Tab-separated table of C-alpha atoms and ligand atoms in Angstrom:
chain	number	residue	atom	x	y	z
B	1	UNK	CA	0.000	0.000	0.000
B	2	UNK	CA	1.349	3.429	-0.883
B	3	UNK	CA	2.217	5.719	2.051
B	4	UNK	CA	-0.591	8.194	1.360
B	5	UNK	CA	-3.181	5.421	1.665
B	6	UNK	CA	-1.890	3.873	4.877
B	7	UNK	CA	-4.281	3.831	7.829
B	8	UNK	CA	-4.559	2.185	11.202
B	9	UNK	CA	-7.186	-0.394	11.977
B	10	UNK	CA	-8.221	-1.641	15.426
B	11	UNK	CA	-10.648	-4.422	16.173
B	12	UNK	CA	-13.607	-3.368	18.349
B	13	UNK	CA	-14.953	-6.805	19.183
B	14	UNK	CA	-13.497	-10.331	18.972
B	15	UNK	CA	-15.623	-11.548	16.061
B	16	UNK	CA	-16.274	-8.458	13.931
B	17	UNK	CA	-16.150	-4.629	13.749
B	18	UNK	CA	-13.075	-2.441	13.426
B	19	UNK	CA	-12.193	1.224	13.760
B	20	UNK	CA	-10.185	2.973	11.077
B	21	UNK	CA	-8.162	6.128	11.669
B	22	UNK	CA	-5.615	8.010	9.643
B	23	UNK	CA	-7.557	8.727	6.455
B	24	UNK	CA	-9.766	11.609	5.396
B	25	UNK	CA	-12.825	10.452	3.550
B	26	UNK	CA	-13.850	13.878	2.279
B	27	UNK	CA	-11.493	14.124	-0.673
B	28	UNK	CA	-10.957	12.141	-3.849
B	29	UNK	CA	-9.973	8.566	-2.979
B	30	UNK	CA	-7.995	6.337	-5.321
B	31	UNK	CA	-8.682	2.748	-6.365
B	32	UNK	CA	-6.020	1.301	-4.076
B	33	UNK	CA	-7.603	2.864	-1.002
B	34	UNK	CA	-11.155	1.909	-1.955
B	35	UNK	CA	-10.061	-1.661	-2.616
B	36	UNK	CA	-8.434	-1.799	0.803
B	37	UNK	CA	-11.486	-0.364	2.602
B	38	UNK	CA	-13.760	-2.758	0.715
B	39	UNK	CA	-11.578	-5.685	1.734
B	40	UNK	CA	-11.597	-4.532	5.388
B	41	UNK	CA	-15.363	-4.089	5.260
B	42	UNK	CA	-15.815	-7.646	4.050
B	43	UNK	CA	-13.378	-8.990	6.641
B	44	UNK	CA	-14.672	-6.979	9.644
B	45	UNK	CA	-18.293	-6.459	8.516
B	46	UNK	CA	-18.651	-3.088	10.307
B	47	UNK	CA	-16.145	-0.223	9.969
B	48	UNK	CA	-16.152	2.854	12.198
B	49	UNK	CA	-14.441	6.028	10.968
B	50	UNK	CA	-14.334	8.633	13.768
B	51	UNK	CA	-13.741	12.358	13.238
B	52	UNK	CA	-14.692	12.631	9.580
B	53	UNK	CA	-15.771	16.035	8.281
B	54	UNK	CA	-18.275	15.205	5.565
B	55	UNK	CA	-20.902	17.209	3.742
B	56	UNK	CA	-23.930	15.381	2.350
B	57	UNK	CA	-22.270	15.570	-1.083
B	58	UNK	CA	-19.066	14.035	0.355
B	59	UNK	CA	-21.101	11.205	1.835
B	60	UNK	CA	-22.804	10.457	-1.470
B	61	UNK	CA	-19.537	10.681	-3.390
B	62	UNK	CA	-17.910	8.316	-0.893
B	63	UNK	CA	-20.730	5.813	-1.266
B	64	UNK	CA	-20.502	5.855	-5.060
B	65	UNK	CA	-16.899	4.641	-4.874
B	66	UNK	CA	-18.381	1.333	-3.689
B	67	UNK	CA	-21.243	1.092	-6.164
B	68	UNK	CA	-24.443	2.803	-7.319
B	69	UNK	CA	-26.513	4.384	-4.565
B	70	UNK	CA	-30.088	3.215	-4.132
B	71	UNK	CA	-33.243	5.061	-3.127
B	72	UNK	CA	-35.179	3.813	-0.107
B	73	UNK	CA	-38.857	3.474	-1.042
B	74	UNK	CA	-40.275	4.269	2.415
B	75	UNK	CA	-37.775	6.493	4.239
B	76	UNK	CA	-37.436	10.219	4.836
B	77	UNK	CA	-35.460	10.875	1.666
B	78	UNK	CA	-33.906	14.270	1.081
B	79	UNK	CA	-35.956	16.202	-1.505
B	80	UNK	CA	-32.843	17.416	-3.282
B	81	UNK	CA	-30.992	14.082	-3.223
B	82	UNK	CA	-33.369	11.114	-3.041
B	83	UNK	CA	-30.455	8.715	-2.365
B	84	UNK	CA	-29.824	10.540	0.906
B	85	UNK	CA	-31.951	9.586	3.906
B	86	UNK	CA	-32.155	12.168	6.663
B	87	UNK	CA	-32.998	10.896	10.149
B	88	UNK	CA	-33.839	14.095	12.014
B	89	UNK	CA	-35.469	12.763	15.161
B	90	UNK	CA	-36.416	15.154	17.955
B	91	UNK	CA	-39.342	16.208	20.124
B	92	UNK	CA	-42.477	15.811	17.992
B	93	UNK	CA	-40.762	13.617	15.408
B	94	UNK	CA	-40.044	10.310	17.154
B	95	UNK	CA	-37.925	7.622	15.544
B	96	UNK	CA	-39.854	4.737	14.018
B	97	UNK	CA	-39.188	1.158	12.999
B	98	UNK	CA	-35.407	1.107	13.127
B	99	UNK	CA	-35.326	-0.449	16.613
B	100	UNK	CA	-35.900	-3.993	15.348
B	101	UNK	CA	-33.083	-6.263	14.228
B	102	UNK	CA	-32.763	-6.234	10.460
B	103	UNK	CA	-30.557	-6.065	7.413
B	104	UNK	CA	-31.542	-3.123	5.260
B	105	UNK	CA	-34.222	-3.545	2.585
B	106	UNK	CA	-34.231	-7.342	2.314
B	107	UNK	CA	-37.745	-7.094	0.804
B	108	UNK	CA	-35.944	-6.172	-2.429
B	109	UNK	CA	-34.807	-8.666	-5.066
B	110	UNK	CA	-31.290	-7.238	-4.670
B	111	UNK	CA	-30.856	-5.842	-1.145
B	112	UNK	CA	-28.077	-3.278	-0.587
B	113	UNK	CA	-24.497	-4.500	-0.206
B	114	UNK	CA	-23.567	-1.758	2.240
B	115	UNK	CA	-25.029	1.081	4.250
B	116	UNK	CA	-23.222	4.200	5.460
B	117	UNK	CA	-24.552	6.187	8.409
B	118	UNK	CA	-23.069	9.545	9.360
B	119	UNK	CA	-23.726	11.403	12.616
B	120	UNK	CA	-24.237	15.158	12.708
B	121	UNK	CA	-26.104	15.672	15.990
B	122	UNK	CA	-26.142	12.963	18.632
B	123	UNK	CA	-27.907	12.967	21.999
B	124	UNK	CA	-25.772	13.373	25.094
B	125	UNK	CA	-26.796	9.918	26.190
B	126	UNK	CA	-28.451	7.026	24.352
B	127	UNK	CA	-29.145	6.531	20.651
B	128	UNK	CA	-26.625	3.717	20.136
B	129	UNK	CA	-26.740	1.383	17.154
B	130	UNK	CA	-26.417	-2.353	17.834
B	131	UNK	CA	-24.900	-4.776	15.347
B	132	UNK	CA	-24.936	-8.543	15.246
B	133	UNK	CA	-22.707	-10.671	13.025
B	134	UNK	CA	-24.730	-13.144	11.023
B	135	UNK	CA	-21.553	-14.868	9.849
B	136	UNK	CA	-20.694	-15.592	13.467
B	137	UNK	CA	-24.285	-16.591	14.196
B	138	UNK	CA	-24.183	-19.138	11.368
B	139	UNK	CA	-20.749	-20.463	12.388
B	140	UNK	CA	-21.983	-21.175	15.913
B	141	UNK	CA	-25.121	-23.030	14.891
B	142	UNK	CA	-24.862	-26.763	15.492
B	143	UNK	CA	-23.875	-28.846	12.500
B	144	UNK	CA	-27.298	-30.490	12.646
B	145	UNK	CA	-29.043	-27.112	12.405
B	146	UNK	CA	-26.702	-25.936	9.651
B	147	UNK	CA	-27.524	-29.082	7.668
B	148	UNK	CA	-31.232	-28.613	8.223
B	149	UNK	CA	-31.432	-24.971	7.130
B	150	UNK	CA	-29.123	-25.333	4.116
B	151	UNK	CA	-31.270	-24.925	1.000
B	152	UNK	CA	-34.213	-23.314	2.793
B	153	UNK	CA	-35.651	-20.136	1.362
B	154	UNK	CA	-37.473	-17.467	3.352
B	155	UNK	CA	-40.006	-14.969	2.090
B	156	UNK	CA	-39.386	-11.287	2.869
B	157	UNK	CA	-41.781	-8.376	2.434
B	158	UNK	CA	-42.277	-4.765	3.520
B	159	UNK	CA	-45.422	-5.390	5.603
B	160	UNK	CA	-43.870	-3.598	8.582
B	161	UNK	CA	-44.158	-0.331	6.631
B	162	UNK	CA	-47.843	-0.675	5.760
B	163	UNK	CA	-49.036	1.387	8.670
B	164	UNK	CA	-47.178	4.375	7.237
B	165	UNK	CA	-49.855	4.549	4.521
B	166	UNK	CA	-53.024	6.370	5.630
B	167	UNK	CA	-56.321	4.503	5.445
B	168	UNK	CA	-57.654	6.766	2.697
B	169	UNK	CA	-58.279	6.126	-0.984
B	170	UNK	CA	-55.020	7.862	-1.869
B	171	UNK	CA	-53.130	5.959	0.830
B	172	UNK	CA	-54.489	2.620	-0.352
B	173	UNK	CA	-53.567	3.441	-3.958
B	174	UNK	CA	-50.038	4.364	-2.949
B	175	UNK	CA	-49.700	1.168	-0.942
B	176	UNK	CA	-50.978	-0.914	-3.847
B	177	UNK	CA	-48.427	0.688	-6.135
B	178	UNK	CA	-45.631	-0.205	-3.719
B	179	UNK	CA	-46.968	-3.765	-3.392
B	180	UNK	CA	-46.761	-4.173	-7.166
B	181	UNK	CA	-43.276	-2.713	-7.206
B	182	UNK	CA	-42.010	-4.797	-4.262
B	183	UNK	CA	-43.825	-8.143	-4.190
B	184	UNK	CA	-42.833	-10.659	-1.495
B	185	UNK	CA	-39.461	-12.122	-2.403
B	186	UNK	CA	-37.727	-15.399	-1.452
B	187	UNK	CA	-34.068	-15.316	-0.394
B	188	UNK	CA	-31.864	-18.171	0.807
B	189	UNK	CA	-31.863	-18.594	4.595
B	190	UNK	CA	-28.132	-19.305	4.369
B	191	UNK	CA	-26.544	-16.827	2.039
B	192	UNK	CA	-23.084	-17.150	0.525
B	193	UNK	CA	-21.217	-13.880	0.741
B	194	UNK	CA	-20.269	-13.098	-2.873
B	195	UNK	CA	-16.744	-11.915	-1.990
B	196	UNK	CA	-15.638	-13.900	1.073
B	197	UNK	CA	-17.700	-17.022	0.238
B	198	UNK	CA	-18.563	-17.212	3.951
B	199	UNK	CA	-22.019	-18.407	4.912
B	200	UNK	CA	-24.294	-15.953	6.689
B	201	UNK	CA	-27.698	-16.327	8.286
B	202	UNK	CA	-29.985	-14.181	6.146
B	203	UNK	CA	-33.323	-13.905	7.953
B	204	UNK	CA	-34.435	-10.988	10.097
B	205	UNK	CA	-37.499	-10.256	12.233
B	206	UNK	CA	-38.249	-6.958	10.494
B	207	UNK	CA	-38.791	-8.294	6.969
B	208	UNK	CA	-38.767	-12.106	6.986
B	209	UNK	CA	-42.268	-13.600	7.155
B	210	UNK	CA	-42.041	-17.363	6.654
B	211	UNK	CA	-39.993	-20.255	5.343
B	212	UNK	CA	-41.126	-21.091	1.842
B	213	UNK	CA	-42.945	-24.430	1.468
B	214	UNK	CA	-42.831	-25.170	5.191
B	215	UNK	CA	-45.856	-25.735	7.417
B	216	UNK	CA	-46.607	-22.443	9.121
B	217	UNK	CA	-46.176	-23.842	12.641
B	218	UNK	CA	-42.766	-25.265	11.773
B	219	UNK	CA	-41.833	-22.068	9.965
B	220	UNK	CA	-42.803	-19.867	12.943
B	221	UNK	CA	-40.801	-22.038	15.347
B	222	UNK	CA	-37.720	-22.178	13.129
B	223	UNK	CA	-37.736	-18.446	12.418
B	224	UNK	CA	-38.088	-17.670	16.126
B	225	UNK	CA	-35.015	-19.815	16.758
B	226	UNK	CA	-33.005	-18.191	13.964
B	227	UNK	CA	-34.104	-14.632	14.845
B	228	UNK	CA	-32.912	-15.302	18.366
B	229	UNK	CA	-29.322	-15.570	17.119
B	230	UNK	CA	-29.121	-11.754	17.037
B	231	UNK	CA	-29.577	-11.644	20.808
B	232	UNK	CA	-26.451	-13.684	21.606
B	233	UNK	CA	-24.220	-11.151	23.310
B	234	UNK	CA	-20.969	-12.527	21.901
B	235	UNK	CA	-22.124	-11.874	18.335
B	236	UNK	CA	-22.952	-8.243	19.088
B	237	UNK	CA	-21.235	-4.883	18.995
B	238	UNK	CA	-22.972	-1.811	20.420
B	239	UNK	CA	-21.840	1.418	18.848
B	240	UNK	CA	-21.861	4.682	20.808
B	241	UNK	CA	-21.968	7.659	18.511
B	242	UNK	CA	-20.087	10.913	18.640
B	243	UNK	CA	-20.682	13.686	16.103
B	244	UNK	CA	-18.909	13.336	12.740
B	245	UNK	CA	-18.597	9.563	12.845
B	246	UNK	CA	-19.130	7.458	9.773
B	247	UNK	CA	-20.140	3.845	10.251
B	248	UNK	CA	-20.248	1.564	7.254
B	249	UNK	CA	-21.639	-1.957	7.443
B	250	UNK	CA	-21.738	-4.918	5.139
B	251	UNK	CA	-25.470	-5.427	4.809
B	252	UNK	CA	-24.932	-8.982	3.540
B	253	UNK	CA	-23.362	-10.211	6.746
B	254	UNK	CA	-24.648	-8.159	9.699
B	255	UNK	CA	-27.938	-7.112	11.193
B	256	UNK	CA	-28.435	-3.911	13.128
B	257	UNK	CA	-30.981	-2.170	15.341
B	258	UNK	CA	-31.158	1.439	16.530
B	259	UNK	CA	-31.865	2.125	20.190
B	260	UNK	CA	-34.676	4.663	20.584
B	261	UNK	CA	-33.972	5.522	24.216
B	262	UNK	CA	-32.869	9.109	23.530
B	263	UNK	CA	-36.301	10.491	22.554
B	264	UNK	CA	-37.225	13.406	22.813
B	265	UNK	CA	-33.616	14.520	22.476
B	266	UNK	CA	-32.208	15.399	19.099
B	267	UNK	CA	-30.399	12.914	16.872
B	268	UNK	CA	-29.584	13.917	13.289
B	269	UNK	CA	-28.031	11.327	10.994
B	270	UNK	CA	-27.617	10.916	7.272
B	271	UNK	CA	-27.615	7.610	5.470
B	272	UNK	CA	-26.781	6.354	2.037
B	273	UNK	CA	-27.106	2.849	0.697
B	274	UNK	CA	-24.978	1.053	-1.886
B	275	UNK	CA	-26.744	-1.361	-4.231
B	276	UNK	CA	-26.030	-5.091	-3.998
B	277	UNK	CA	-26.543	-8.469	-5.657
B	278	UNK	CA	-29.333	-10.999	-5.543
B	279	UNK	CA	-28.545	-13.251	-2.561
B	280	UNK	CA	-27.323	-16.700	-3.550
B	281	UNK	CA	-27.138	-20.060	-1.824
B	282	UNK	CA	-24.602	-22.852	-2.182
B	283	UNK	CA	-27.339	-25.430	-2.785
B	284	UNK	CA	-30.520	-25.916	-4.756
B	285	UNK	CA	-33.672	-24.831	-2.918
B	286	UNK	CA	-35.278	-27.456	-0.715
B	287	UNK	CA	-38.485	-28.745	-2.302
B	288	UNK	CA	-41.910	-28.828	-0.734
B	289	UNK	CA	-41.799	-32.652	-0.781
B	290	UNK	CA	-38.649	-32.568	1.370
B	291	UNK	CA	-40.234	-30.189	3.858
B	292	UNK	CA	-43.806	-31.340	4.371
B	293	UNK	CA	-46.016	-34.384	4.543
B	294	UNK	CA	-49.508	-33.554	3.396
B	295	UNK	CA	-52.520	-35.206	4.959
B	296	UNK	CA	-54.610	-34.015	2.017
B	297	UNK	CA	-53.584	-32.641	-1.405
B	298	UNK	CA	-52.685	-28.961	-1.447
B	299	UNK	CA	-54.857	-26.311	-3.054
B	300	UNK	CA	-54.462	-26.524	-6.813
B	301	UNK	CA	-55.293	-23.398	-8.811
B	302	UNK	CA	-55.668	-25.402	-12.028
B	303	UNK	CA	-57.811	-28.325	-10.904
B	304	UNK	CA	-61.145	-27.996	-12.749
B	305	UNK	CA	-62.948	-30.108	-10.083
B	306	UNK	CA	-62.205	-27.497	-7.436
B	307	UNK	CA	-65.130	-25.361	-6.239
B	308	UNK	CA	-64.860	-21.775	-7.388
B	309	UNK	CA	-64.439	-19.055	-4.829
B	310	UNK	CA	-66.498	-15.924	-5.000
B	311	UNK	CA	-63.753	-13.760	-6.443
B	312	UNK	CA	-63.236	-16.309	-9.248
B	313	UNK	CA	-66.863	-16.337	-10.457
B	314	UNK	CA	-67.177	-14.120	-13.468
B	315	UNK	CA	-70.338	-12.065	-13.691
O	401	LIG	FE1	-31.529	-0.168	8.996
């Protein structure tokens, strides 16, 4: 590495997360440096850059070094720059939704590869962000459980945002438009990281609804078990913010949750999101025959002997 691109890196937790000092992110950055940061991001999953003086334009330019920025369909996007999300939470504008464990936007066909969050105003106390390594969570599952969940697919959707749409004709139309744009999507439960080839547990309680083809009772029980992995203290890192910190996380391998304990105090953050790939698995999807034993045949849309339901009867 050339001298101008050298920086120091310090691990923040035994399994993941590192702090980087010694570089300014607000200027033009060359390929060598970006490659090195990308490699550290993939290795450490969360990178913390303290004392960075960034404008919103700097933040967006920085993100674009790692890939195209995406627009969040439900967030408080900046009017001028839709790729920029502004979290300006204070008295009268409480934080919503971000306090559940999740990876960002997994209801999309191609969820983001990385998210960058930058702090401008932080409360004196509270307002931490918690991270949990899903690579570590997968590694520490028993071999039996790893074997069982390999090949499973889980369905993700944006149902947790539905209440943001008012129960008016306009609100229902807007919701319907979003439902057409973002239909429920199946992702592998065990995802292969496209760069490190490590396996990560890719289900989260915010967006994951059920295991495809599995009986609902079994699916609920299995998801509860897998969601619980985020709560294992050893897999976690809890980040305390100071102003002018940039935190970048690999959205393919960690989950995060914001702590809303600071309300009504002021917390002003900016976020950008870098587009990612369609999650892939190392195996073929498990079939319905491998997952269930049916007491009676399943509902068949095409069976002409089946009684018609009211919505199917043409007038
Ligand atoms: Fe998030």
